[in-house]
Amino acid sequence: MKCLILFSGFWTVWCEDVGCFWHITDTHVDQNYSRTGNVQNLCHEDRNRLQSKANNVSDNGLYGNYLCDSPQYLINATVLSMKYIQSTPDFIIWTGDNLPHTEDFDPGWDITFEAIRNTTLLLTSTFPNVPILPSIGNHDSFPPNILPADNAASNIYKGYLEKGRWKDLINESEWTTFVQGGYYSHLVKPGLRIISLNTILWYEPNNLTAKLTDPGNQFQWLDGILKNSSKFSEKVYIIGHVPPGFYNRGLPGQKCGPTFHLPHLESYLNILHKYSPVISGQLYGHLHVDMFQVYQYNTGVFKGSSLLASSVTPWHSNKNDNVSIPVNPSVRLIHYSRTDARLLEFDQYYLNLTKANNITKMPEEKTNVYELLYSFAKFYGVPDLSTESLVQVYEILKRNKTVFDSFFTFLSAGERTVDCDSACKVTQICSVSCSSSQEYDMCFKSSDYNCSTTPNPPPHTSKDSVIIYVSICFVTVAIILLLLIVVRKFWISSGRSEYSRFTSI
């Protein structure tokens, strides 16, 4: 319970019921990670021992390597640290991507479901009796990045429930839509609903759904759920793996690609705009970086926002076709109002990978290896995580170089390996503020990162305001006229006296 003491003629104590929840994403656990593996091959042991001996580093690290995905030890340490920091969250959101970025073997669906099951069991055993709400990521499918939307898809989604053990996480009453398309909604408590979307159905590389208007009928279902939430005065958090909008990484001077098929992006943004008063938060992963987005929905006014959590995996690619930066493993603790579902603050916790790997003594099992990197609202000096507050931060980032440099450091959870020049800044700011293709194109052409495609509407003036304004003007004019009359009479009277005095000489 958080209390504020206010004084307005008399003392008032105002209390707000504040809760918290964890957001964990992009674990990308790799069972083939080896401390003596080849870093040019995701820290896997090479089949050719001579090549392995020539290419291996002496030790890739107990907790992982910036060129490789997560060893199981890192995942275990991360979840235990979450429990050490906050063992009784109201719930946990888990936004997907559990398999590695590997290309040297075909995991198949059985291996895919096994990896998901392992993390499911780790979370449920560490946080018993805490609701855990998962979403499907593009690396939770076989092959990666694609999921079908036909009748055969139901068997895949049943696999998540049965073989991945998500039936232990998702209520049986929510299975119908999950089996249909991998999405569901969950009433956390009266007045607060969480909608978990299957964003892979709209994901740009998913060629199985590119030409479908509404893959899995997810748009129709989402519109209906939000309509009911509006009717029953519920607030909603939308969670998913892939955020709408555009990537924040690309080659210098080049635009980044969209995350969704453009027709699906437009349909999704239209729904978000339509029900923006109902949506209290949007929470995604996928980009592996700590970022936020503010949405104009092509209206010229910011009306929505989202928070993007950075990854547990430290992996990055140094290939030119996948520009990314190394990141420290991180997780996020979000504070919210249990009264009205407002997002209030988040604490970003990270593991300094270099520091952790340099520890010579094997850490005890219950030791917390994560540190607080920063708290968002406190650092940026805003009251909460509302759209209005995020817009304030966005405006600060555009004009304050020092704050932007900190933002760019936080982006990778403290692992600052490159500087962000002017072209890089354009890429970051446009990714933060532009969700549609029209806005994004406009942002790249604008010298002040303006992505508004619609001029700001004139301020609304009510009828009462006009009447008051006219009345004030009328009274002001009347007073001025009255003063002029008084002054004129005084001047005339005074003038005659002076004239008489001078002519009498």
Short mmCIF file of N, CA and C in Angstrom, two decimals, residues 292-297 302-306 386-392 394 429-435 439 451:
data_model
loop_
_atom_site.label_atom_id
_atom_site.label_comp_id
_atom_site.label_asym_id
_atom_site.label_seq_id
_atom_site.Cartn_x
_atom_site.Cartn_y
_atom_site.Cartn_z
N PHE A 292 10.86 1.75 -25.49
CA PHE A 292 9.43 2.00 -25.40
C PHE A 292 8.95 2.56 -26.73
N GLN A 293 7.65 2.56 -26.94
CA GLN A 293 7.05 3.11 -28.15
C GLN A 293 5.88 4.00 -27.77
N VAL A 294 5.69 5.06 -28.53
CA VAL A 294 4.49 5.89 -28.39
C VAL A 294 3.79 5.92 -29.75
N TYR A 295 2.47 5.78 -29.72
CA TYR A 295 1.69 5.59 -30.94
C TYR A 295 0.76 6.77 -31.21
N GLN A 296 0.79 7.24 -32.46
CA GLN A 296 -0.14 8.29 -32.88
C GLN A 296 -1.34 7.73 -33.65
N TYR A 297 -1.20 6.52 -34.16
CA TYR A 297 -2.27 5.90 -34.95
C TYR A 297 -2.70 6.80 -36.11
N PHE A 302 -0.42 11.66 -29.85
CA PHE A 302 -0.05 10.40 -29.22
C PHE A 302 -1.19 9.90 -28.35
N LYS A 303 -1.63 8.67 -28.62
CA LYS A 303 -2.79 8.12 -27.93
C LYS A 303 -2.54 6.74 -27.32
N GLY A 304 -1.35 6.21 -27.48
CA GLY A 304 -1.05 4.89 -26.94
C GLY A 304 0.44 4.70 -26.78
N SER A 305 0.82 3.61 -26.11
CA SER A 305 2.24 3.38 -25.87
C SER A 305 2.48 1.92 -25.51
N SER A 306 3.75 1.52 -25.54
CA SER A 306 4.12 0.17 -25.15
C SER A 306 5.50 0.18 -24.51
N SER A 386 2.60 6.13 -17.99
CA SER A 386 1.48 6.41 -18.88
C SER A 386 1.99 6.92 -20.23
N THR A 387 1.09 6.95 -21.20
CA THR A 387 1.45 7.48 -22.52
C THR A 387 1.95 8.91 -22.40
N GLU A 388 1.29 9.71 -21.57
CA GLU A 388 1.69 11.10 -21.40
C GLU A 388 3.12 11.20 -20.88
N SER A 389 3.47 10.34 -19.93
CA SER A 389 4.83 10.35 -19.38
C SER A 389 5.85 9.88 -20.41
N LEU A 390 5.51 8.85 -21.16
CA LEU A 390 6.44 8.35 -22.17
C LEU A 390 6.66 9.37 -23.28
N VAL A 391 5.63 10.14 -23.61
CA VAL A 391 5.79 11.21 -24.59
C VAL A 391 6.75 12.27 -24.05
N GLN A 392 6.66 12.57 -22.76
CA GLN A 392 7.61 13.51 -22.16
C GLN A 392 9.04 13.02 -22.31
N TYR A 394 10.17 10.90 -24.56
CA TYR A 394 10.48 10.97 -25.99
C TYR A 394 10.93 12.38 -26.39
N ILE A 429 15.01 7.11 -32.55
CA ILE A 429 13.87 7.98 -32.28
C ILE A 429 12.68 7.63 -33.17
N CYS A 430 12.95 7.34 -34.43
CA CYS A 430 11.85 6.99 -35.34
C CYS A 430 11.22 5.66 -34.96
N SER A 431 12.01 4.74 -34.44
CA SER A 431 11.46 3.47 -33.99
C SER A 431 10.60 3.65 -32.75
N VAL A 432 11.00 4.58 -31.89
CA VAL A 432 10.23 4.87 -30.68
C VAL A 432 8.88 5.49 -31.01
N SER A 433 8.86 6.41 -31.98
CA SER A 433 7.69 7.28 -32.15
C SER A 433 6.83 6.98 -33.36
N CYS A 434 7.23 6.05 -34.22
CA CYS A 434 6.49 5.81 -35.46
C CYS A 434 6.08 4.35 -35.56
N SER A 435 4.80 4.12 -35.69
CA SER A 435 4.31 2.75 -35.77
C SER A 435 3.80 2.38 -37.15
N GLU A 439 4.06 7.20 -41.00
CA GLU A 439 4.75 7.95 -39.96
C GLU A 439 6.26 7.72 -40.04
N CYS A 451 7.04 12.69 -36.98
CA CYS A 451 6.43 11.62 -37.79
C CYS A 451 4.92 11.81 -37.92
#
